Amino acid sequence: DTEVTQTPKHLVMGMTNKKSLKCEQHMGHRAMYWYKQKAKKPPELMFVYSYEKLSINESVPSRFSPECPNSSLLNLHLHALQPEDSALYLCASSQGTPGDVGGALYEQYFGPGTRLTVT
Amino acid sequence: EDQVTQSPEALRLQEGESSSLNCSYTVSGLRGLFWYRQDPGKGPEFLFTLYSAGEEKEKERLKATLTKKESFLHITAPKPEDSATYLCAVQVYNFNKFYFGSGTKLNVKP
């Protein structure tokens, strides 16, 4: 089973709201990712968690706050977003990371995404 | 600077008309190349991993190949259900992230 689940599927929020996106995988993967994808553009990496620790933050504004409560769950907390933050937010996971001993190559499996609209 | 370029940007085919999509890359130390399919409003679906030049992978009507500078996704006798955006991504040594190309939007007409 290569399933990554994301909730909610759609989210509309005002610029003063606080909301959270959730991602879950039960494949035993040790790395999890958040991506942002605008229409007709490729996914842009936001954050990488490796073994439940934040390993990459691609200079994302502080109004996006990631959290990895355990190896199966990944959250993205949203606060004071701007209309330009409206996008499809994708979660992905992989078995390991290039930094792992042995340096194996791991494909990423993506969830269906959360369509976020900021009004 | 690491760069991944896909061409064409869009491709329209008749059902049964075979063609190829291109992914060219300029990166410092390729670790591997990945192909994904993405349907509108959904997450990318993993298709293939290619590790080294000369490698080929096949799945149904799709065949992916890799050289030292580019990868091709060959589509043989496509069907309308093959319509999607096809993304390639590369991973370089020592960096835990993908560099995605901008994708090729494929439209197969019946």
CSV table of C-alpha atoms in Angstrom, one decimal:
chain,number,residue,atom,x,y,z
A,1,ASP,CA,0.0,0.0,0.0
A,2,THR,CA,1.5,3.4,-1.1
A,3,GLU,CA,-1.2,5.6,0.3
A,4,VAL,CA,-0.7,9.1,1.8
A,5,THR,CA,-3.9,10.7,3.1
A,6,GLN,CA,-4.5,14.4,3.5
A,7,THR,CA,-7.3,16.3,5.3
A,8,PRO,CA,-9.3,18.4,4.5
A,9,LYS,CA,-9.7,18.1,0.8
A,10,HIS,CA,-10.7,21.7,0.5
A,11,LEU,CA,-10.2,24.6,2.9
A,12,VAL,CA,-11.4,28.2,2.7
A,13,MET,CA,-10.1,30.6,5.3
A,14,GLY,CA,-9.9,34.3,6.0
A,15,MET,CA,-6.7,36.2,6.5
A,16,THR,CA,-7.1,36.3,10.3
A,17,ASN,CA,-8.0,32.6,10.7
A,18,LYS,CA,-5.9,29.8,12.1
A,19,LYS,CA,-6.2,26.4,10.5
A,20,SER,CA,-4.2,23.2,10.1
A,21,LEU,CA,-3.6,20.7,7.3
A,22,LYS,CA,-3.1,17.1,8.2
A,23,CYS,CA,-1.2,14.3,6.5
A,24,GLU,CA,-0.8,10.7,7.4
A,25,GLN,CA,1.0,7.7,6.1
A,26,HIS,CA,1.2,4.1,7.3
A,27,MET,CA,4.0,2.8,5.1
A,28,GLY,CA,6.7,3.1,7.7
A,29,HIS,CA,8.3,5.9,5.8
A,30,ARG,CA,10.9,8.0,7.7
A,31,ALA,CA,10.8,11.2,5.7
A,32,MET,CA,7.8,13.5,5.1
A,33,TYR,CA,7.4,16.6,2.9
A,34,TRP,CA,5.2,19.6,2.4
A,35,TYR,CA,4.9,21.1,-1.1
A,36,LYS,CA,3.0,24.0,-2.5
A,37,GLN,CA,1.7,23.9,-6.0
A,38,LYS,CA,0.2,26.8,-7.9
A,39,ALA,CA,-1.9,26.3,-11.0
A,40,LYS,CA,0.1,25.1,-14.1
A,41,LYS,CA,3.3,25.0,-12.0
A,42,PRO,CA,5.4,22.2,-10.6
A,43,PRO,CA,5.3,21.5,-6.9
A,44,GLU,CA,7.6,23.7,-4.8
A,45,LEU,CA,9.2,22.2,-1.8
A,46,MET,CA,8.4,23.9,1.6
A,47,PHE,CA,9.6,21.6,4.4
A,48,VAL,CA,11.3,18.2,4.9
A,49,TYR,CA,11.1,16.1,8.0
A,50,SER,CA,13.6,13.3,8.4
A,51,TYR,CA,13.1,10.9,11.3
A,52,GLU,CA,10.6,13.4,12.9
A,53,LYS,CA,13.1,16.2,12.8
A,54,LEU,CA,12.9,19.3,10.5
A,55,SER,CA,15.8,18.9,8.1
A,56,ILE,CA,14.9,21.4,5.3
A,57,ASN,CA,13.0,24.7,5.5
A,58,GLU,CA,13.0,26.3,2.1
A,59,SER,CA,12.8,29.9,3.5
A,60,VAL,CA,9.1,29.6,4.0
A,61,PRO,CA,7.3,32.5,5.7
A,62,SER,CA,6.6,32.0,9.4
A,63,ARG,CA,2.9,32.1,8.8
A,64,PHE,CA,3.4,28.4,7.8
A,65,SER,CA,4.4,26.3,10.7
A,66,PRO,CA,5.1,22.6,10.3
A,67,GLU,CA,4.8,19.9,13.0
A,68,CYS,CA,5.7,16.2,13.0
A,69,PRO,CA,4.0,14.6,16.1
A,70,ASN,CA,5.2,11.1,15.2
A,71,SER,CA,6.6,9.2,12.2
A,72,SER,CA,3.2,8.7,10.6
A,73,LEU,CA,1.8,12.2,11.0
A,74,LEU,CA,2.6,15.6,9.6
A,75,ASN,CA,0.8,18.8,10.2
A,76,LEU,CA,1.0,22.3,8.6
A,77,HIS,CA,-0.4,25.1,10.8
A,78,LEU,CA,-1.6,28.2,9.0
A,79,HIS,CA,-2.0,31.6,10.5
A,80,ALA,CA,-2.5,35.1,9.0
A,81,LEU,CA,-2.2,33.9,5.4
A,82,GLN,CA,-2.4,36.1,2.4
A,83,PRO,CA,-4.5,35.6,-0.8
A,84,GLU,CA,-1.4,34.7,-2.7
A,85,ASP,CA,-1.0,31.6,-0.4
A,86,SER,CA,-4.0,30.1,-2.2
A,87,ALA,CA,-2.7,26.9,-3.8
A,88,LEU,CA,-2.8,23.1,-3.7
A,89,TYR,CA,-0.8,21.9,-0.7
A,90,LEU,CA,0.7,18.4,-1.2
A,91,CYS,CA,2.2,16.1,1.4
A,92,ALA,CA,4.6,13.4,0.4
A,93,SER,CA,6.6,10.6,2.1
A,94,SER,CA,9.6,8.5,1.3
A,95,GLN,CA,11.2,5.4,2.8
A,96,GLY,CA,14.3,7.3,3.7
A,97,THR,CA,16.4,10.3,2.7
A,98,PRO,CA,19.7,10.6,0.8
A,99,GLY,CA,21.5,11.4,4.0
A,100,ASP,CA,20.7,7.9,5.3
A,101,VAL,CA,23.6,5.4,5.7
A,102,GLY,CA,24.2,3.8,2.3
A,103,GLY,CA,22.7,6.8,0.4
A,104,ALA,CA,19.9,4.8,-1.3
A,105,LEU,CA,17.5,6.6,-3.6
A,106,TYR,CA,13.9,6.8,-2.5
A,107,GLU,CA,10.9,7.9,-4.6
A,108,GLN,CA,8.4,10.1,-2.9
A,109,TYR,CA,4.7,9.2,-2.7
A,110,PHE,CA,2.2,12.1,-2.8
A,111,GLY,CA,-1.1,12.5,-1.1
A,112,PRO,CA,-4.2,13.9,-3.0
A,113,GLY,CA,-3.6,17.4,-1.7
A,114,THR,CA,-5.6,20.1,0.1
A,115,ARG,CA,-7.0,22.9,-2.1
A,116,LEU,CA,-6.6,26.0,0.0
A,117,THR,CA,-8.3,29.3,-0.7
A,118,VAL,CA,-7.5,32.4,1.3
A,119,THR,CA,-10.1,35.2,1.1
B,1,GLU,CA,22.9,26.1,-11.2
B,2,ASP,CA,20.8,22.9,-11.2
B,3,GLN,CA,18.1,22.9,-13.8
B,4,VAL,CA,15.4,20.6,-15.2
B,5,THR,CA,13.6,21.4,-18.4
B,6,GLN,CA,10.7,19.5,-19.9
B,7,SER,CA,9.5,19.7,-23.5
B,8,PRO,CA,7.1,20.2,-25.1
B,9,GLU,CA,5.0,22.2,-22.7
B,10,ALA,CA,1.9,20.7,-24.2
B,11,LEU,CA,1.3,17.9,-26.6
B,12,ARG,CA,-1.9,16.9,-28.4
B,13,LEU,CA,-2.1,13.4,-29.8
B,14,GLN,CA,-4.7,11.3,-31.5
B,15,GLU,CA,-5.5,8.0,-29.9
B,16,GLY,CA,-2.9,5.5,-31.1
B,17,GLU,CA,-0.4,8.1,-32.1
B,18,SER,CA,2.9,7.3,-30.4
B,19,SER,CA,5.2,10.1,-29.2
B,20,SER,CA,7.9,11.0,-26.7
B,21,LEU,CA,8.2,13.6,-23.9
B,22,ASN,CA,11.6,15.0,-23.0
B,23,CYS,CA,13.2,15.9,-19.7
B,24,SER,CA,16.7,17.4,-19.9
B,25,TYR,CA,18.8,18.2,-16.9
B,26,THR,CA,21.8,20.1,-15.8
B,27,VAL,CA,22.7,19.1,-12.3
B,28,SER,CA,25.8,18.6,-10.3
B,29,GLY,CA,25.8,14.9,-9.6
B,30,LEU,CA,22.6,13.1,-10.6
B,31,ARG,CA,21.5,10.6,-8.0
B,32,GLY,CA,18.3,9.6,-9.8
B,33,LEU,CA,15.5,10.7,-12.0
B,34,PHE,CA,11.8,10.2,-11.4
B,35,TRP,CA,8.7,10.4,-13.6
B,36,TYR,CA,5.3,11.2,-12.2
B,37,ARG,CA,1.8,11.6,-13.7
B,38,GLN,CA,-0.5,14.2,-12.3
B,39,ASP,CA,-4.2,14.6,-13.0
B,40,PRO,CA,-5.9,18.0,-12.5
B,41,GLY,CA,-6.4,18.9,-8.8
B,42,LYS,CA,-4.7,15.7,-7.6
B,43,GLY,CA,-1.3,14.7,-6.2
B,44,PRO,CA,1.5,13.4,-8.5
B,45,GLU,CA,1.4,9.6,-9.0
B,46,PHE,CA,4.8,7.8,-9.1
B,47,LEU,CA,5.6,6.1,-12.3
B,48,PHE,CA,9.4,5.3,-12.6
B,49,THR,CA,12.8,5.7,-11.0
B,50,LEU,CA,15.9,5.7,-13.2
B,51,TYR,CA,19.3,5.4,-11.6
B,52,SER,CA,21.9,5.4,-14.4
B,53,ALA,CA,22.5,6.2,-18.1
B,54,GLY,CA,21.2,3.4,-20.3
B,55,GLU,CA,18.5,2.3,-17.9
B,56,GLU,CA,15.0,1.7,-19.2
B,57,LYS,CA,11.7,1.0,-17.3
B,58,GLU,CA,8.3,0.0,-18.8
B,59,LYS,CA,4.8,0.1,-17.5
B,60,GLU,CA,1.9,-0.6,-19.8
B,61,ARG,CA,2.1,1.9,-22.7
B,62,LEU,CA,4.9,3.9,-21.0
B,63,LYS,CA,8.6,3.4,-21.4
B,64,ALA,CA,11.2,5.7,-19.7
B,65,THR,CA,14.8,5.9,-20.7
B,66,LEU,CA,17.8,7.8,-19.3
B,67,THR,CA,21.0,9.2,-20.9
B,68,LYS,CA,23.7,11.4,-19.3
B,69,LYS,CA,21.8,14.6,-20.2
B,70,GLU,CA,18.2,13.7,-20.6
B,71,SER,CA,15.3,11.3,-20.1
B,72,PHE,CA,12.5,10.4,-22.5
B,73,LEU,CA,9.1,9.1,-21.7
B,74,HIS,CA,7.8,7.2,-24.7
B,75,ILE,CA,4.1,6.7,-25.0
B,76,THR,CA,3.1,3.9,-27.3
B,77,ALA,CA,-0.5,3.9,-28.8
B,78,PRO,CA,-1.8,6.3,-26.2
B,79,LYS,CA,-5.4,6.2,-25.0
B,80,PRO,CA,-7.6,9.2,-23.8
B,81,GLU,CA,-7.1,8.0,-20.2
B,82,ASP,CA,-3.3,8.7,-20.6
B,83,SER,CA,-4.2,12.4,-20.7
B,84,ALA,CA,-2.5,14.1,-17.8
B,85,THR,CA,0.5,16.3,-16.9
B,86,TYR,CA,3.7,14.3,-16.8
B,87,LEU,CA,6.4,15.6,-14.4
B,88,CYS,CA,10.0,14.6,-14.2
B,89,ALA,CA,12.1,15.3,-11.1
B,90,VAL,CA,15.8,14.8,-10.4
B,91,GLN,CA,17.6,14.2,-7.1
B,92,VAL,CA,21.2,15.2,-6.7
B,93,TYR,CA,23.8,13.8,-4.3
B,94,ASN,CA,23.7,15.1,-0.8
B,95,PHE,CA,20.4,17.0,-1.1
B,96,ASN,CA,17.2,15.7,0.2
B,97,LYS,CA,14.9,17.3,-2.3
B,98,PHE,CA,13.6,17.0,-5.9
B,99,TYR,CA,14.1,19.5,-8.6
B,100,PHE,CA,10.9,19.3,-10.6
B,101,GLY,CA,10.6,20.1,-14.3
B,102,SER,CA,7.6,22.3,-15.3
B,103,GLY,CA,5.8,19.4,-16.8
B,104,THR,CA,4.3,18.3,-20.2
B,105,LYS,CA,0.5,18.5,-20.5
B,106,LEU,CA,-0.6,15.6,-22.6
B,107,ASN,CA,-4.0,15.5,-24.3
B,108,VAL,CA,-5.0,12.4,-26.1
B,109,LYS,CA,-8.1,12.7,-28.4
B,110,PRO,CA,-10.3,9.7,-29.2
